[in-house]
Coordinates of C-alpha atoms and ligand atoms in Angstrom, one line a residue:
M50 CA 180.4 88.3 61.4
A51 CA 177.1 89.0 62.9
L52 CA 175.5 92.0 61.4
I53 CA 172.7 93.9 63.3
N54 CA 169.3 95.0 61.9
E55 CA 170.3 98.6 61.1
N56 CA 166.6 99.7 60.9
Y57 CA 166.7 99.8 64.6
L58 CA 169.5 102.6 64.4
K59 CA 166.9 104.9 62.4
L60 CA 164.6 104.9 65.6
P61 CA 165.2 108.5 67.2
G62 CA 165.4 106.4 70.5
S63 CA 163.1 106.5 73.7
Y64 CA 164.0 110.2 74.0
L65 CA 160.5 111.3 75.3
F66 CA 160.4 109.0 78.4
A67 CA 164.1 109.5 79.0
E68 CA 164.0 113.2 78.9
I69 CA 160.8 113.4 81.3
A70 CA 162.8 111.2 83.9
K71 CA 165.8 113.4 83.5
R72 CA 163.8 116.6 83.9
V73 CA 161.7 115.1 86.9
N74 CA 165.1 113.9 88.5
N75 CA 166.7 117.3 88.1
F76 CA 163.5 118.9 89.8
K77 CA 163.6 116.3 92.6
A78 CA 167.2 117.1 93.3
Q79 CA 166.4 120.8 93.6
F80 CA 163.2 120.4 95.5
P81 CA 163.3 116.9 97.4
D82 CA 160.3 117.6 99.6
A83 CA 158.1 118.4 96.6
N84 CA 155.0 116.1 96.4
I85 CA 155.0 115.2 92.6
I86 CA 151.9 114.1 91.2
R87 CA 152.0 112.0 87.9
L88 CA 149.4 112.3 85.5
G89 CA 151.7 111.2 82.6
I90 CA 151.6 107.5 82.0
G91 CA 148.8 105.4 80.6
D92 CA 148.8 102.9 83.4
V93 CA 146.0 102.2 85.6
T94 CA 146.0 102.5 89.3
K95 CA 143.0 100.7 90.9
P96 CA 143.5 96.9 91.4
L97 CA 141.9 94.0 89.6
P98 CA 138.1 93.6 89.9
P99 CA 137.0 91.3 92.7
A100 CA 135.4 88.9 90.0
V101 CA 138.8 88.5 88.3
I102 CA 140.5 87.8 91.5
D103 CA 138.2 84.9 92.3
G104 CA 138.7 83.8 88.7
L105 CA 142.5 83.7 89.0
H106 CA 142.3 82.0 92.6
Q107 CA 140.2 79.2 91.0
A108 CA 142.5 78.7 88.3
V109 CA 145.4 78.4 90.5
D110 CA 143.7 75.8 92.5
E111 CA 143.1 73.9 89.2
M112 CA 146.7 73.9 88.4
A113 CA 147.6 72.6 91.8
D114 CA 145.5 69.4 91.2
E115 CA 146.8 66.6 88.8
K116 CA 143.4 66.1 87.5
T117 CA 142.8 69.8 86.3
F118 CA 146.2 70.9 85.6
R119 CA 146.9 72.3 82.4
G120 CA 150.2 72.6 80.3
Y121 CA 150.5 74.2 76.9
G122 CA 147.1 75.6 75.8
P123 CA 145.9 76.3 72.2
E124 CA 148.3 79.1 70.9
Q125 CA 145.1 80.8 69.7
G126 CA 143.5 81.0 73.1
Y127 CA 141.0 78.8 75.0
A128 CA 137.6 78.4 73.6
F129 CA 136.0 79.2 76.9
L130 CA 137.3 82.8 76.7
I131 CA 136.8 83.4 73.0
E132 CA 132.9 82.1 73.1
K133 CA 132.4 84.8 76.2
I134 CA 133.9 87.6 73.9
I135 CA 131.8 86.8 70.9
A136 CA 128.7 86.5 73.0
T137 CA 129.5 89.7 74.9
D138 CA 131.5 92.1 73.1
Y139 CA 130.1 91.3 69.6
R140 CA 126.9 89.5 69.2
P141 CA 124.8 92.0 70.9
R142 CA 126.2 94.5 68.3
G143 CA 125.0 92.6 65.7
I144 CA 128.6 91.1 64.8
E145 CA 128.9 87.4 64.3
L146 CA 132.4 86.0 64.6
D147 CA 133.6 82.3 64.4
I148 CA 135.8 80.9 67.2
D149 CA 138.8 80.8 64.9
E150 CA 138.5 84.6 64.0
I151 CA 139.7 85.5 67.7
F152 CA 143.2 85.2 68.8
I153 CA 143.9 85.5 72.5
S154 CA 147.2 87.3 73.2
D155 CA 149.5 88.8 76.0
G156 CA 148.7 92.4 75.1
S157 CA 147.5 94.6 72.3
K158 CA 151.1 96.2 72.5
S159 CA 152.6 92.7 71.2
D160 CA 149.7 92.3 68.7
V161 CA 149.8 95.8 67.1
G162 CA 153.5 95.5 66.8
N163 CA 153.8 92.3 65.5
I164 CA 150.9 92.5 63.1
Q165 CA 153.1 94.3 60.4
E166 CA 155.2 91.0 60.1
I167 CA 152.2 89.4 58.0
F168 CA 152.4 92.1 55.4
G169 CA 154.9 92.8 52.7
I170 CA 157.7 95.1 52.9
N171 CA 156.7 97.4 50.3
N172 CA 153.3 98.3 51.7
T173 CA 152.8 102.0 52.2
V174 CA 151.8 102.6 55.7
A175 CA 149.7 105.5 56.9
I176 CA 149.6 106.7 60.5
T177 CA 147.6 109.3 62.3
D178 CA 149.8 111.9 63.9
P179 CA 150.0 112.2 66.8
V180 CA 150.0 108.4 67.3
Y181 CA 150.7 105.4 69.9
P182 CA 154.3 105.0 68.8
V183 CA 154.3 101.4 68.7
Y184 CA 152.7 101.3 65.2
L185 CA 155.5 103.5 63.9
D186 CA 158.4 102.1 65.6
T187 CA 157.6 98.4 64.6
N188 CA 157.3 99.5 61.0
V189 CA 160.8 101.4 61.3
M190 CA 162.3 98.0 62.7
A191 CA 161.0 96.1 59.8
G192 CA 162.5 98.4 57.4
R193 CA 159.2 99.7 55.8
T194 CA 159.6 103.4 56.4
G195 CA 162.7 104.9 54.9
Q196 CA 164.9 107.3 56.7
Y197 CA 164.3 109.8 59.4
V198 CA 164.3 113.1 58.1
N199 CA 163.3 116.4 59.8
G200 CA 161.2 114.6 62.3
K201 CA 159.5 112.3 60.1
F202 CA 160.0 108.9 58.1
E203 CA 160.3 109.6 54.5
N204 CA 158.0 106.5 53.3
V205 CA 155.5 107.1 55.9
V206 CA 151.9 108.9 55.3
Y207 CA 151.3 111.1 58.2
L208 CA 147.9 111.8 58.8
P209 CA 147.8 115.2 60.8
C210 CA 145.1 115.5 63.6
N211 CA 145.0 118.8 65.0
A212 CA 142.4 121.4 66.5
E213 CA 141.6 122.4 62.6
N214 CA 140.2 119.0 61.9
M215 CA 139.1 118.2 65.5
F216 CA 141.8 115.6 65.7
R217 CA 139.9 113.6 63.0
P218 CA 142.3 112.2 60.2
K219 CA 141.6 113.0 56.6
L220 CA 141.8 110.6 54.0
P221 CA 145.4 110.4 52.5
K222 CA 146.0 112.2 49.2
Q223 CA 148.3 109.4 47.9
K224 CA 147.3 105.6 47.9
V225 CA 148.2 103.8 51.1
D226 CA 148.1 99.9 51.9
L227 CA 148.1 99.9 55.6
I228 CA 146.2 102.3 57.8
Y229 CA 146.5 102.4 61.6
L230 CA 143.5 103.8 63.4
C231 CA 143.3 104.1 67.2
V232 CA 139.6 104.8 68.2
P233 CA 139.2 106.2 71.1
N234 CA 142.5 107.9 70.5
N235 CA 145.6 107.6 72.4
P236 CA 146.7 110.4 73.0
T237 CA 144.1 112.9 71.5
G238 CA 140.9 111.0 73.2
T239 CA 139.1 111.3 69.8
T240 CA 136.6 109.0 68.6
L241 CA 134.9 108.5 65.0
S242 CA 131.2 108.4 64.5
K243 CA 129.8 105.5 62.2
S244 CA 129.6 107.8 59.2
E245 CA 133.2 109.1 59.9
L246 CA 134.5 105.4 60.3
K247 CA 132.5 104.4 57.2
V248 CA 134.6 106.8 55.0
W249 CA 137.8 104.8 56.1
V250 CA 136.3 101.3 55.2
D251 CA 134.9 102.6 52.0
Y252 CA 138.6 103.8 51.4
A253 CA 140.1 100.7 52.3
R254 CA 137.6 98.5 50.0
E255 CA 138.1 101.0 47.1
N256 CA 142.0 100.6 47.5
R257 CA 142.3 97.2 48.6
A258 CA 144.1 98.7 51.8
V259 CA 143.8 97.1 55.3
I260 CA 142.9 99.0 58.6
L261 CA 144.7 98.0 61.6
Y262 CA 142.0 99.2 64.3
D263 CA 143.2 99.6 67.6
A264 CA 140.2 99.5 70.0
A265 CA 142.1 99.3 73.3
Y266 CA 139.9 102.1 74.8
E267 CA 136.6 100.8 73.5
A268 CA 135.0 100.5 77.1
Y269 CA 135.6 104.3 77.6
I270 CA 133.0 105.1 75.0
Q271 CA 130.2 107.0 76.6
E272 CA 128.4 108.6 73.6
S273 CA 125.6 106.3 72.1
D274 CA 126.4 107.0 68.4
I275 CA 130.1 106.0 68.5
P276 CA 130.8 102.5 67.2
H277 CA 132.5 100.1 69.7
S278 CA 133.8 97.8 66.9
I279 CA 134.9 98.6 63.4
Y280 CA 132.6 95.6 62.5
E281 CA 129.9 97.8 63.1
I282 CA 130.5 99.2 59.8
E283 CA 129.1 97.4 56.8
G284 CA 131.9 95.7 54.8
A285 CA 134.5 96.1 57.6
K286 CA 135.1 92.3 57.8
E287 CA 136.7 92.4 54.5
V288 CA 139.1 95.2 55.3
A289 CA 140.0 95.5 59.0
I290 CA 141.7 93.7 61.9
E291 CA 140.7 94.8 65.3
F292 CA 142.7 94.7 68.6
R293 CA 141.2 94.7 71.9
S294 CA 142.7 94.5 75.5
F295 CA 141.6 93.8 79.1
S296 CA 144.2 96.4 80.1
K297 CA 142.5 99.5 80.4
N298 CA 139.0 98.2 81.1
A299 CA 139.9 95.5 83.7
G300 CA 143.0 96.6 85.1
F301 CA 145.2 94.0 83.2
T302 CA 148.1 96.1 82.4
G303 CA 150.6 94.1 84.6
T304 CA 148.3 90.8 84.2
R305 CA 148.6 91.0 80.4
C306 CA 145.7 89.6 78.3
A307 CA 144.1 91.0 75.1
F308 CA 142.7 89.7 71.8
T309 CA 142.8 90.2 68.1
V310 CA 140.0 89.7 65.4
V311 CA 141.2 88.6 62.0
P312 CA 138.2 87.7 60.0
K313 CA 138.4 85.0 57.8
S314 CA 136.9 87.0 54.8
L315 CA 140.0 89.6 55.0
M316 CA 142.3 89.1 52.1
A317 CA 145.4 90.8 51.0
M318 CA 147.3 90.0 47.7
T319 CA 150.3 88.2 46.7
Q320 CA 152.8 89.5 44.1
T321 CA 151.2 87.4 41.5
G322 CA 147.9 89.0 42.4
D323 CA 146.1 86.3 44.2
A324 CA 144.2 87.0 47.2
Y325 CA 145.2 85.3 50.4
P326 CA 143.3 85.2 54.0
L327 CA 145.1 87.1 56.4
N328 CA 143.6 84.8 59.2
K329 CA 145.7 82.0 57.9
L330 CA 148.9 84.0 58.0
W331 CA 148.2 85.5 61.7
N332 CA 147.3 81.9 62.8
R333 CA 150.7 80.7 61.1
R334 CA 152.5 83.5 63.0
Q335 CA 151.0 82.9 66.4
T336 CA 151.4 79.1 66.3
T337 CA 155.0 79.5 65.4
K338 CA 156.1 82.4 67.5
F339 CA 153.8 82.3 70.5
N340 CA 152.7 79.6 73.1
G341 CA 149.4 81.1 74.3
V342 CA 148.4 83.1 77.3
P343 CA 148.6 81.3 80.7
Y344 CA 145.4 79.3 81.4
I345 CA 145.3 81.1 84.8
I346 CA 145.1 84.6 83.0
Q347 CA 142.7 83.6 80.5
K348 CA 140.5 82.3 83.4
G349 CA 140.9 85.7 85.0
A350 CA 140.0 87.4 81.7
E351 CA 136.9 85.1 81.6
A352 CA 135.5 86.4 84.8
V353 CA 135.4 89.7 83.2
Y354 CA 132.4 88.4 81.3
S355 CA 130.4 87.2 84.3
P356 CA 127.5 89.5 85.4
T357 CA 129.3 90.6 88.5
G358 CA 132.7 90.9 86.4
Q359 CA 130.7 93.3 83.9
Q360 CA 129.3 95.3 86.7
Q361 CA 132.8 95.7 88.1
I362 CA 134.5 96.7 85.1
K363 CA 131.8 99.3 84.4
E364 CA 132.3 100.6 87.8
L365 CA 136.3 100.8 87.0
V366 CA 135.6 102.6 83.8
A367 CA 133.2 105.2 85.5
Y368 CA 135.8 105.7 88.3
Y369 CA 138.4 106.8 85.6
M370 CA 135.8 108.7 83.6
T371 CA 135.0 110.7 86.6
N372 CA 138.5 111.7 87.0
A373 CA 138.4 112.6 83.3
G374 CA 135.5 114.8 84.0
I375 CA 137.3 116.5 87.0
I376 CA 140.4 117.0 84.8
T377 CA 138.5 118.5 81.8
E378 CA 136.2 120.9 83.9
G379 CA 139.2 122.0 86.0
L380 CA 141.2 122.8 82.9
K381 CA 138.6 124.6 81.2
S382 CA 137.6 126.6 84.1
I383 CA 140.9 128.6 83.8
G384 CA 140.5 129.0 80.2
L385 CA 142.7 126.2 78.6
Q386 CA 141.7 124.5 75.4
V387 CA 141.1 121.0 76.4
Y388 CA 140.3 117.9 73.8
G389 CA 139.4 114.2 74.5
G390 CA 138.1 113.2 78.0
T391 CA 134.6 112.4 76.8
N392 CA 135.0 108.9 75.5
A393 CA 138.4 108.4 76.5
P394 CA 140.8 108.4 79.6
Y395 CA 143.1 110.8 77.8
I396 CA 142.9 114.8 78.0
W397 CA 144.6 116.5 75.3
L398 CA 145.4 120.2 75.9
K399 CA 146.8 123.1 73.8
A400 CA 149.7 124.5 75.7
P401 CA 148.8 128.0 76.5
N402 CA 150.3 131.3 75.1
N403 CA 151.9 129.3 72.3
M404 CA 154.2 127.7 74.5
D405 CA 155.8 124.5 73.1
S406 CA 155.1 121.1 74.6
W407 CA 158.5 121.0 76.6
E408 CA 158.0 124.7 77.8
F409 CA 154.7 123.8 79.2
F410 CA 156.0 120.4 80.8
D411 CA 158.7 122.6 82.7
K412 CA 156.0 125.1 84.0
L413 CA 153.6 122.6 85.0
L414 CA 156.2 120.8 86.9
N415 CA 157.7 123.9 88.5
E416 CA 154.6 125.6 89.2
T417 CA 152.2 122.7 90.4
H418 CA 154.6 119.8 90.6
I419 CA 152.7 117.7 88.3
V420 CA 154.1 115.4 85.6
G421 CA 152.3 115.0 82.2
T422 CA 153.5 114.0 78.7
P423 CA 154.6 116.5 76.0
G424 CA 152.4 116.2 72.9
T425 CA 155.7 116.2 70.7
G426 CA 156.5 112.5 71.9
F427 CA 153.4 111.1 70.0
G428 CA 154.6 112.7 66.6
P429 CA 155.2 116.0 64.7
S430 CA 151.5 117.3 65.0
G431 CA 151.6 116.8 68.7
A432 CA 153.7 119.9 69.0
G433 CA 152.4 122.5 71.1
Y434 CA 149.9 120.1 72.9
F435 CA 150.1 118.0 76.3
R436 CA 148.7 114.9 77.5
L437 CA 147.2 114.3 81.0
T438 CA 145.5 110.9 81.8
A439 CA 142.5 110.1 84.1
F440 CA 144.2 106.9 85.3
G441 CA 145.4 108.5 88.6
N442 CA 143.6 107.9 91.9
R443 CA 140.9 110.4 92.9
E444 CA 142.8 112.0 95.8
N445 CA 145.7 112.9 93.3
T446 CA 143.6 113.8 90.4
E447 CA 141.7 116.3 92.6
A448 CA 144.8 117.5 94.3
A449 CA 146.3 117.9 90.8
I450 CA 143.4 120.0 89.7
Q451 CA 143.2 122.1 92.6
R452 CA 147.2 123.0 92.3
I453 CA 146.6 123.7 88.5
K454 CA 143.7 126.2 89.4
T455 CA 145.6 127.9 92.2
Q456 CA 149.3 127.7 91.1
L457 CA 149.6 127.7 87.5
K458 CA 150.5 131.3 86.3
L459 CA 148.7 131.9 82.9
Ligands
PLP588 N1 147.0 100.3 72.2 C1 147.2 101.6 72.7 C2 146.5 102.7 71.8 C3 147.5 101.9 74.0 O1 147.5 103.2 74.4 C4 148.2 100.7 74.7 C5 148.9 100.9 76.1 O2 148.8 102.3 76.7 C6 148.0 99.7 74.1 C7 147.6 99.4 73.0 C8 148.7 98.5 74.8 O3 147.8 97.7 75.4 P1 148.3 96.3 76.2 O4 148.4 96.6 77.6 O5 147.1 95.4 76.0 O6 149.6 95.7 75.6

């Protein structure tokens, strides 16, 4: 008799997006002519940059010729891409990495979800709250979190991020082993300065914890004192794994390419108290379960690092950040409390008049025909908050803000 992994049954389910779809469909049935603008999902809308398209085309031609055709590639990714990443993303920031410390993958979602496999089941996990749901759900599936009681998993340490602490998590009171940090943050748009991040690195060093640092939105950092990599903090190579993605800086959400840095000096312990390198474990995991990102896609990602590619991705990020500015200014001008949007494509707002997240969702949909994401979908501390994204096109973003300014009854 085959038994299921009952940990899956502990998950509250994809209530958020199902509920959003249900409410939008009800609204559409009532008002079929309404022009709905979606500023809810974190998907990009602009096409791939021309430099990437050229890279992809050339690689397709290589695959058509027996002399340049490629079959299976290295599971860890091609050196041509890893070398560019080191030379462009890390060396100019004073960070030296070896080629075998970077693993190319088909997305940060896979990596932040799979990484927990190389850690023991008895580790205590800390997550910021609200949070990108993948960190929590994958630990639930693995059986590391206990039961779901009153909106929380009993063995997870939630680090509340709210207006009182300016959405910056405080160190946990109890000892934790794995800490997920997402900076710039999805959904709050918050960043951490070097000194704020150093507090976490120091904590991890003192407690032999590991930080799982999701920097998928690193390209959106505008302010000069915000670190782009956790390895800008002294000692971080001994305590942190960093996740990066081409999804949000270069429009790869549908093309799929990302990478994860696992420094060779990063250790975790065996039951008998011996230190073991996580790089070796992740390499074992990837070589066993993953057969690499397609050559064509890695050539497209490599083109991101050409001088024109770099210029084009800067323009892409600037486009979305202009949207973020339009949304932020528009919301502030009608007196809403707005966070994020400065170093991130996410705008996190407090629902007015003490409304809960879903009440505000309905109000926004009914009065302005705009769809956003209720903050409760990202964790209990998201209650009373709401997320809008800057990933729409300019026309829709401007139209949405115009509607909010003129039609939303506050
Ligand atoms: N990490 C965070 C915080 C995200 O918000 C997302 C996507 O929305 C991802 C990772 C997934 O990135 P990828 O497209 O590389 O899988």
